[in-house]
Amino acid sequence: MDKKEYNKSLCAFIDILGYKDLIDKAEESSEPLIIINKIEEIIEVCIKEYLDSKNTEDVNKYSYEIFSDSIIITTQIEHDETSEGYEEYLYKEMYILCLIVAGIQVQSINYNIIFRGAISIGNHYRSKNLMFSKALVNAYKSESNKAIYPRIIIDTCYCNDKDLKSEKLLNSLIRSGLIFKDKDIYFVDYIGRINSLRYFGDFSERNLKKHKTFIENNMKDYYNQSEVLKKYVWLASYYNYKLRIDDKDLEINLDGYQKVELEEQIRFTSVFIVESDEGKRIIDPSKISPGTTIIL
């Protein structure tokens, strides 16, 4: 192995949830194969969409693989962590990767596909037939042991990069609206991303309605399977938290699901201070109405 090619990289390891059902259904219908092909198209579109302002070299440094139920997206870190401006550089790279991941999650709603995964950092080597990666191991451990629910988390447990774990970086990503904090777990805020696009057309509202129906149907289907049910109840709780104040018609009714015990309860930490008729107050950014004056 050429040591020069074993370089620090960001890695997103993503599991396609419900993959076994897709495999089983593929024996009877071509639709699951169409969905898997669509996921590959979505990944390519999202990478190009969020890098269209960059040059070809930047686009080519992003790579991805899909095998079995897993998606791996990597990008090389080209600045040394001791160099001046490394924090700002890492923020930019994380911002872009989170945008790509959120885009994949949003677009996949059209096919009722949800994911669980993690983003981490570490050395990474890839050739045509071999992948040798500490970044991937970190992301896999984080996904397996910490993600729990259908979300793509930021690894703050297994990686050694202090900057990826820094409150400054994580809080900057929260303020950008790209990640969300549930207790001590940070994860990509794809529903927040949908909300941020709602003023540009009805695509986002259609996505929310489709996602609502998907979550509700799965809560009913798995009502007697507690381990699966709690994942959808968590997802419904996150979904409801991210709705705007005037979105009561889109809210998921959780009556009858109070018996479900979650390892973690959603607690909002993605907030802004705004100026209103009542004075300054703290508010969830998804509930900010047009014309609101944001103080912070």
Short mmCIF file of C-alpha atoms in Angstrom, two decimals:
data_model
loop_
_atom_site.label_atom_id
_atom_site.label_comp_id
_atom_site.label_asym_id
_atom_site.label_seq_id
_atom_site.Cartn_x
_atom_site.Cartn_y
_atom_site.Cartn_z
CA MET A 1 0.00 0.00 0.00
CA ASP A 2 1.31 3.41 -0.94
CA LYS A 3 1.48 5.30 2.35
CA LYS A 4 0.80 8.55 0.53
CA GLU A 5 -2.63 7.23 -0.40
CA TYR A 6 -3.57 6.38 3.19
CA ASN A 7 -4.86 9.85 3.98
CA LYS A 8 -7.21 11.47 6.44
CA SER A 9 -10.74 11.52 5.07
CA LEU A 10 -14.32 12.16 6.08
CA CYS A 11 -16.48 9.06 5.73
CA ALA A 12 -20.25 8.65 5.82
CA PHE A 13 -21.33 5.05 6.47
CA ILE A 14 -25.06 4.66 5.81
CA ASP A 15 -27.32 1.63 6.21
CA ILE A 16 -30.42 1.29 4.05
CA LEU A 17 -33.13 0.28 6.52
CA GLY A 18 -35.64 -2.32 5.36
CA TYR A 19 -33.16 -3.74 2.85
CA LYS A 20 -34.11 -7.36 3.61
CA ASP A 21 -37.70 -6.61 2.66
CA LEU A 22 -36.48 -5.07 -0.61
CA ILE A 23 -34.50 -8.25 -1.34
CA ASP A 24 -37.53 -10.45 -0.61
CA LYS A 25 -39.82 -8.30 -2.76
CA ALA A 26 -37.29 -8.32 -5.61
CA GLU A 27 -38.13 -12.00 -6.14
CA GLU A 28 -41.67 -11.00 -7.06
CA SER A 29 -41.31 -7.53 -8.58
CA SER A 30 -38.76 -5.35 -10.36
CA GLU A 31 -39.68 -2.30 -8.23
CA PRO A 32 -37.03 -2.89 -5.49
CA LEU A 33 -34.27 -2.98 -8.12
CA ILE A 34 -35.61 0.24 -9.59
CA ILE A 35 -35.47 1.81 -6.11
CA ILE A 36 -31.85 0.70 -5.55
CA ASN A 37 -30.88 2.16 -8.94
CA LYS A 38 -32.68 5.37 -7.99
CA ILE A 39 -30.65 5.59 -4.77
CA GLU A 40 -27.45 5.51 -6.83
CA GLU A 41 -28.83 8.25 -9.10
CA ILE A 42 -29.80 10.31 -6.04
CA ILE A 43 -26.27 10.05 -4.59
CA GLU A 44 -24.70 11.22 -7.86
CA VAL A 45 -27.19 14.08 -8.23
CA CYS A 46 -26.66 15.25 -4.64
CA ILE A 47 -22.87 15.22 -4.95
CA LYS A 48 -23.02 17.19 -8.20
CA GLU A 49 -25.73 19.56 -6.97
CA TYR A 50 -23.81 20.67 -3.89
CA LEU A 51 -20.49 20.87 -5.70
CA ASP A 52 -21.63 22.54 -8.92
CA SER A 53 -19.86 25.74 -7.95
CA LYS A 54 -16.55 23.90 -7.48
CA ASN A 55 -14.00 22.76 -10.02
CA THR A 56 -13.70 19.24 -11.43
CA GLU A 57 -10.90 18.22 -9.08
CA ASP A 58 -13.07 18.96 -6.05
CA VAL A 59 -15.95 16.95 -7.50
CA ASN A 60 -13.70 13.99 -8.21
CA LYS A 61 -12.35 13.81 -4.66
CA TYR A 62 -15.78 12.54 -3.54
CA SER A 63 -16.27 8.82 -4.00
CA TYR A 64 -19.04 6.44 -3.07
CA GLU A 65 -19.76 2.72 -3.01
CA ILE A 66 -23.01 0.83 -2.58
CA PHE A 67 -22.83 -2.80 -1.52
CA SER A 68 -25.57 -4.90 0.04
CA ASP A 69 -27.45 -2.57 2.42
CA SER A 70 -24.60 -0.08 2.87
CA ILE A 71 -23.59 3.21 1.28
CA ILE A 72 -20.12 4.67 1.86
CA ILE A 73 -19.29 8.24 0.85
CA THR A 74 -15.76 9.57 1.37
CA THR A 75 -13.85 12.76 0.72
CA GLN A 76 -10.18 13.39 1.42
CA ILE A 77 -9.09 16.01 3.96
CA GLU A 78 -6.43 18.01 2.14
CA HIS A 79 -5.32 20.32 4.97
CA ASP A 80 -3.15 19.32 7.90
CA GLU A 81 -4.91 19.70 11.25
CA THR A 82 -2.01 21.81 12.54
CA SER A 83 -2.26 24.27 9.63
CA GLU A 84 -3.77 27.73 9.98
CA GLY A 85 -7.45 27.83 9.11
CA TYR A 86 -7.97 24.08 9.59
CA GLU A 87 -11.12 24.59 11.70
CA GLU A 88 -12.74 26.70 8.98
CA TYR A 89 -11.66 24.22 6.31
CA LEU A 90 -13.09 21.26 8.25
CA TYR A 91 -16.35 23.14 8.81
CA LYS A 92 -16.67 23.72 5.05
CA GLU A 93 -16.01 20.05 4.29
CA MET A 94 -18.47 18.89 6.96
CA TYR A 95 -21.04 21.39 5.72
CA ILE A 96 -20.84 20.02 2.18
CA LEU A 97 -20.93 16.36 3.29
CA CYS A 98 -23.92 17.02 5.56
CA LEU A 99 -25.68 18.76 2.66
CA ILE A 100 -25.05 15.73 0.45
CA VAL A 101 -26.26 13.29 3.11
CA ALA A 102 -29.36 15.39 3.90
CA GLY A 103 -30.11 15.60 0.18
CA ILE A 104 -29.96 11.81 -0.14
CA GLN A 105 -32.33 11.44 2.81
CA VAL A 106 -34.77 14.02 1.44
CA GLN A 107 -34.82 12.61 -2.10
CA SER A 108 -35.20 9.03 -0.82
CA ILE A 109 -38.48 9.94 0.89
CA ASN A 110 -40.05 9.61 -2.57
CA TYR A 111 -39.23 5.89 -2.42
CA ASN A 112 -40.04 5.38 1.28
CA ILE A 113 -36.39 4.64 2.05
CA ILE A 114 -34.91 5.65 5.40
CA PHE A 115 -31.37 5.32 6.69
CA ARG A 116 -29.24 4.94 9.78
CA GLY A 117 -25.58 5.84 9.73
CA ALA A 118 -22.69 7.95 10.94
CA ILE A 119 -20.11 10.43 9.68
CA SER A 120 -16.57 10.10 11.02
CA ILE A 121 -12.98 10.99 10.19
CA GLY A 122 -9.76 9.00 9.99
CA ASN A 123 -7.19 7.60 7.57
CA HIS A 124 -8.63 5.98 4.46
CA TYR A 125 -7.26 3.98 1.53
CA ARG A 126 -9.22 2.86 -1.50
CA SER A 127 -8.14 1.08 -4.64
CA LYS A 128 -10.18 -0.65 -7.32
CA ASN A 129 -10.63 -3.81 -5.25
CA LEU A 130 -9.66 -2.85 -1.71
CA MET A 131 -10.84 -0.47 0.98
CA PHE A 132 -8.74 -0.11 4.14
CA SER A 133 -10.15 2.60 6.34
CA LYS A 134 -10.01 3.74 9.94
CA ALA A 135 -12.59 6.40 9.00
CA LEU A 136 -14.98 3.66 7.88
CA VAL A 137 -14.39 1.59 11.04
CA ASN A 138 -15.11 4.66 13.18
CA ALA A 139 -18.30 5.44 11.25
CA TYR A 140 -19.42 1.79 11.36
CA LYS A 141 -18.90 1.58 15.14
CA SER A 142 -20.76 4.82 15.66
CA GLU A 143 -23.66 3.69 13.47
CA SER A 144 -23.84 0.29 15.18
CA ASN A 145 -23.51 1.44 18.78
CA LYS A 146 -24.78 5.02 18.94
CA ALA A 147 -27.20 5.86 16.11
CA ILE A 148 -29.98 3.47 17.32
CA TYR A 149 -32.73 5.27 15.41
CA PRO A 150 -33.21 6.20 11.71
CA ARG A 151 -30.67 9.03 11.69
CA ILE A 152 -27.15 9.73 10.45
CA ILE A 153 -25.08 10.89 13.40
CA ILE A 154 -21.79 12.73 13.77
CA ASP A 155 -19.18 10.48 15.41
CA THR A 156 -17.94 12.11 18.61
CA CYS A 157 -16.96 8.83 20.32
CA TYR A 158 -14.56 6.81 18.17
CA CYS A 159 -12.61 9.32 16.07
CA ASN A 160 -9.43 10.94 17.39
CA ASP A 161 -9.90 14.27 15.63
CA LYS A 162 -10.54 16.84 18.36
CA ASP A 163 -11.81 19.36 15.81
CA LEU A 164 -14.64 17.08 14.64
CA LYS A 165 -15.74 16.85 18.28
CA SER A 166 -15.35 20.55 19.01
CA GLU A 167 -18.39 22.43 20.31
CA LYS A 168 -17.48 25.31 18.00
CA LEU A 169 -17.74 23.14 14.87
CA LEU A 170 -20.87 21.31 16.01
CA ASN A 171 -22.64 24.49 17.10
CA SER A 172 -21.77 26.14 13.78
CA LEU A 173 -23.39 23.21 11.96
CA ILE A 174 -26.44 23.49 14.23
CA ARG A 175 -26.75 27.20 13.47
CA SER A 176 -26.47 26.46 9.76
CA GLY A 177 -29.55 24.24 10.13
CA LEU A 178 -27.73 21.13 8.96
CA ILE A 179 -27.51 19.15 12.18
CA PHE A 180 -29.75 18.66 15.18
CA LYS A 181 -28.85 17.71 18.75
CA ASP A 182 -30.78 15.10 20.73
CA LYS A 183 -29.19 14.99 24.18
CA ASP A 184 -25.50 14.34 23.39
CA ILE A 185 -26.09 12.93 19.90
CA TYR A 186 -25.65 15.18 16.86
CA PHE A 187 -27.26 14.06 13.61
CA VAL A 188 -28.01 15.33 10.10
CA ASP A 189 -31.25 17.33 10.20
CA TYR A 190 -32.87 16.27 6.95
CA ILE A 191 -36.40 17.31 7.99
CA GLY A 192 -35.03 20.72 8.89
CA ARG A 193 -33.56 20.76 5.39
CA ILE A 194 -37.01 20.08 3.93
CA ASN A 195 -38.44 22.98 5.92
CA SER A 196 -35.71 25.32 4.71
CA LEU A 197 -36.82 24.66 1.12
CA ARG A 198 -40.56 25.11 1.64
CA TYR A 199 -40.67 28.73 0.51
CA PHE A 200 -39.40 27.65 -2.93
CA GLY A 201 -42.40 25.51 -3.94
CA ASP A 202 -44.68 22.69 -2.87
CA PHE A 203 -42.12 19.90 -3.36
CA SER A 204 -41.13 20.00 0.30
CA GLU A 205 -44.70 19.89 1.57
CA ARG A 206 -45.41 16.88 -0.65
CA ASN A 207 -42.33 15.23 0.82
CA LEU A 208 -43.52 15.88 4.36
CA LYS A 209 -46.97 14.44 3.60
CA LYS A 210 -45.46 11.35 2.01
CA HIS A 211 -43.05 10.91 4.94
CA LYS A 212 -45.93 11.32 7.41
CA THR A 213 -47.94 8.57 5.70
CA PHE A 214 -44.91 6.27 5.59
CA ILE A 215 -44.16 6.74 9.31
CA GLU A 216 -47.82 6.31 10.33
CA ASN A 217 -48.20 3.14 8.28
CA ASN A 218 -45.07 1.60 9.79
CA MET A 219 -46.14 2.48 13.33
CA LYS A 220 -49.37 0.58 12.68
CA ASP A 221 -47.66 -2.36 10.95
CA TYR A 222 -45.08 -2.82 13.73
CA TYR A 223 -47.32 -1.97 16.67
CA ASN A 224 -46.69 -5.38 18.26
CA GLN A 225 -42.95 -5.44 17.50
CA SER A 226 -41.57 -3.12 20.16
CA GLU A 227 -37.95 -2.97 18.96
CA VAL A 228 -38.99 -1.87 15.47
CA LEU A 229 -41.91 0.24 16.68
CA LYS A 230 -39.78 2.46 18.91
CA LYS A 231 -37.63 3.44 15.91
CA TYR A 232 -40.69 4.76 14.08
CA VAL A 233 -42.07 6.44 17.21
CA TRP A 234 -38.71 8.20 17.61
CA LEU A 235 -38.85 9.21 13.94
CA ALA A 236 -42.40 10.52 14.41
CA SER A 237 -41.28 12.53 17.45
CA TYR A 238 -38.40 14.09 15.48
CA TYR A 239 -40.70 14.77 12.54
CA ASN A 240 -43.28 16.51 14.77
CA TYR A 241 -40.62 18.62 16.48
CA LYS A 242 -39.44 19.99 13.16
CA LEU A 243 -42.86 21.07 11.88
CA ARG A 244 -43.72 24.75 11.81
CA ILE A 245 -46.28 26.25 14.18
CA ASP A 246 -48.94 26.33 11.42
CA ASP A 247 -48.40 22.69 10.38
CA LYS A 248 -51.01 21.02 12.61
CA ASP A 249 -52.48 19.19 9.61
CA LEU A 250 -49.09 17.56 8.96
CA GLU A 251 -48.54 16.42 12.54
CA ILE A 252 -48.39 12.70 13.36
CA ASN A 253 -50.83 11.65 16.08
CA LEU A 254 -48.90 9.76 18.77
CA ASP A 255 -51.93 8.95 20.90
CA GLY A 256 -51.79 5.27 21.78
CA TYR A 257 -48.00 5.11 21.49
CA GLN A 258 -47.20 6.47 24.95
CA LYS A 259 -46.28 2.94 26.04
CA VAL A 260 -43.19 3.03 23.82
CA GLU A 261 -40.04 3.64 25.84
CA LEU A 262 -37.27 5.35 23.91
CA GLU A 263 -33.61 5.25 24.92
CA GLU A 264 -33.54 9.00 24.31
CA GLN A 265 -36.19 11.70 24.15
CA ILE A 266 -35.92 14.49 21.61
CA ARG A 267 -34.80 17.73 23.21
CA PHE A 268 -34.39 20.75 20.99
CA THR A 269 -31.05 22.52 21.02
CA SER A 270 -31.20 24.03 17.53
CA VAL A 271 -32.60 27.45 18.42
CA PHE A 272 -32.41 31.14 17.56
CA ILE A 273 -33.15 34.27 19.56
CA VAL A 274 -35.72 36.35 17.70
CA GLU A 275 -37.44 39.71 18.11
CA SER A 276 -41.24 39.53 18.32
CA ASP A 277 -44.16 41.58 19.64
CA GLU A 278 -43.54 39.92 23.00
CA GLY A 279 -39.88 40.95 22.95
CA LYS A 280 -36.83 38.72 22.56
CA ARG A 281 -37.46 35.01 22.84
CA ILE A 282 -35.86 31.68 21.98
CA ILE A 283 -37.44 29.75 19.12
CA ASP A 284 -36.88 26.60 17.07
CA PRO A 285 -35.72 27.75 13.59
CA SER A 286 -38.31 25.60 11.79
CA LYS A 287 -41.04 27.66 13.49
CA ILE A 288 -39.71 31.07 12.38
CA SER A 289 -42.31 32.79 10.21
CA PRO A 290 -41.50 35.12 7.29
CA GLY A 291 -40.55 38.62 8.42
CA THR A 292 -39.24 37.53 11.82
CA THR A 293 -36.19 39.49 12.98
CA ILE A 294 -33.41 37.09 13.99
CA ILE A 295 -31.10 38.43 16.70
CA LEU A 296 -28.80 35.38 16.84
#
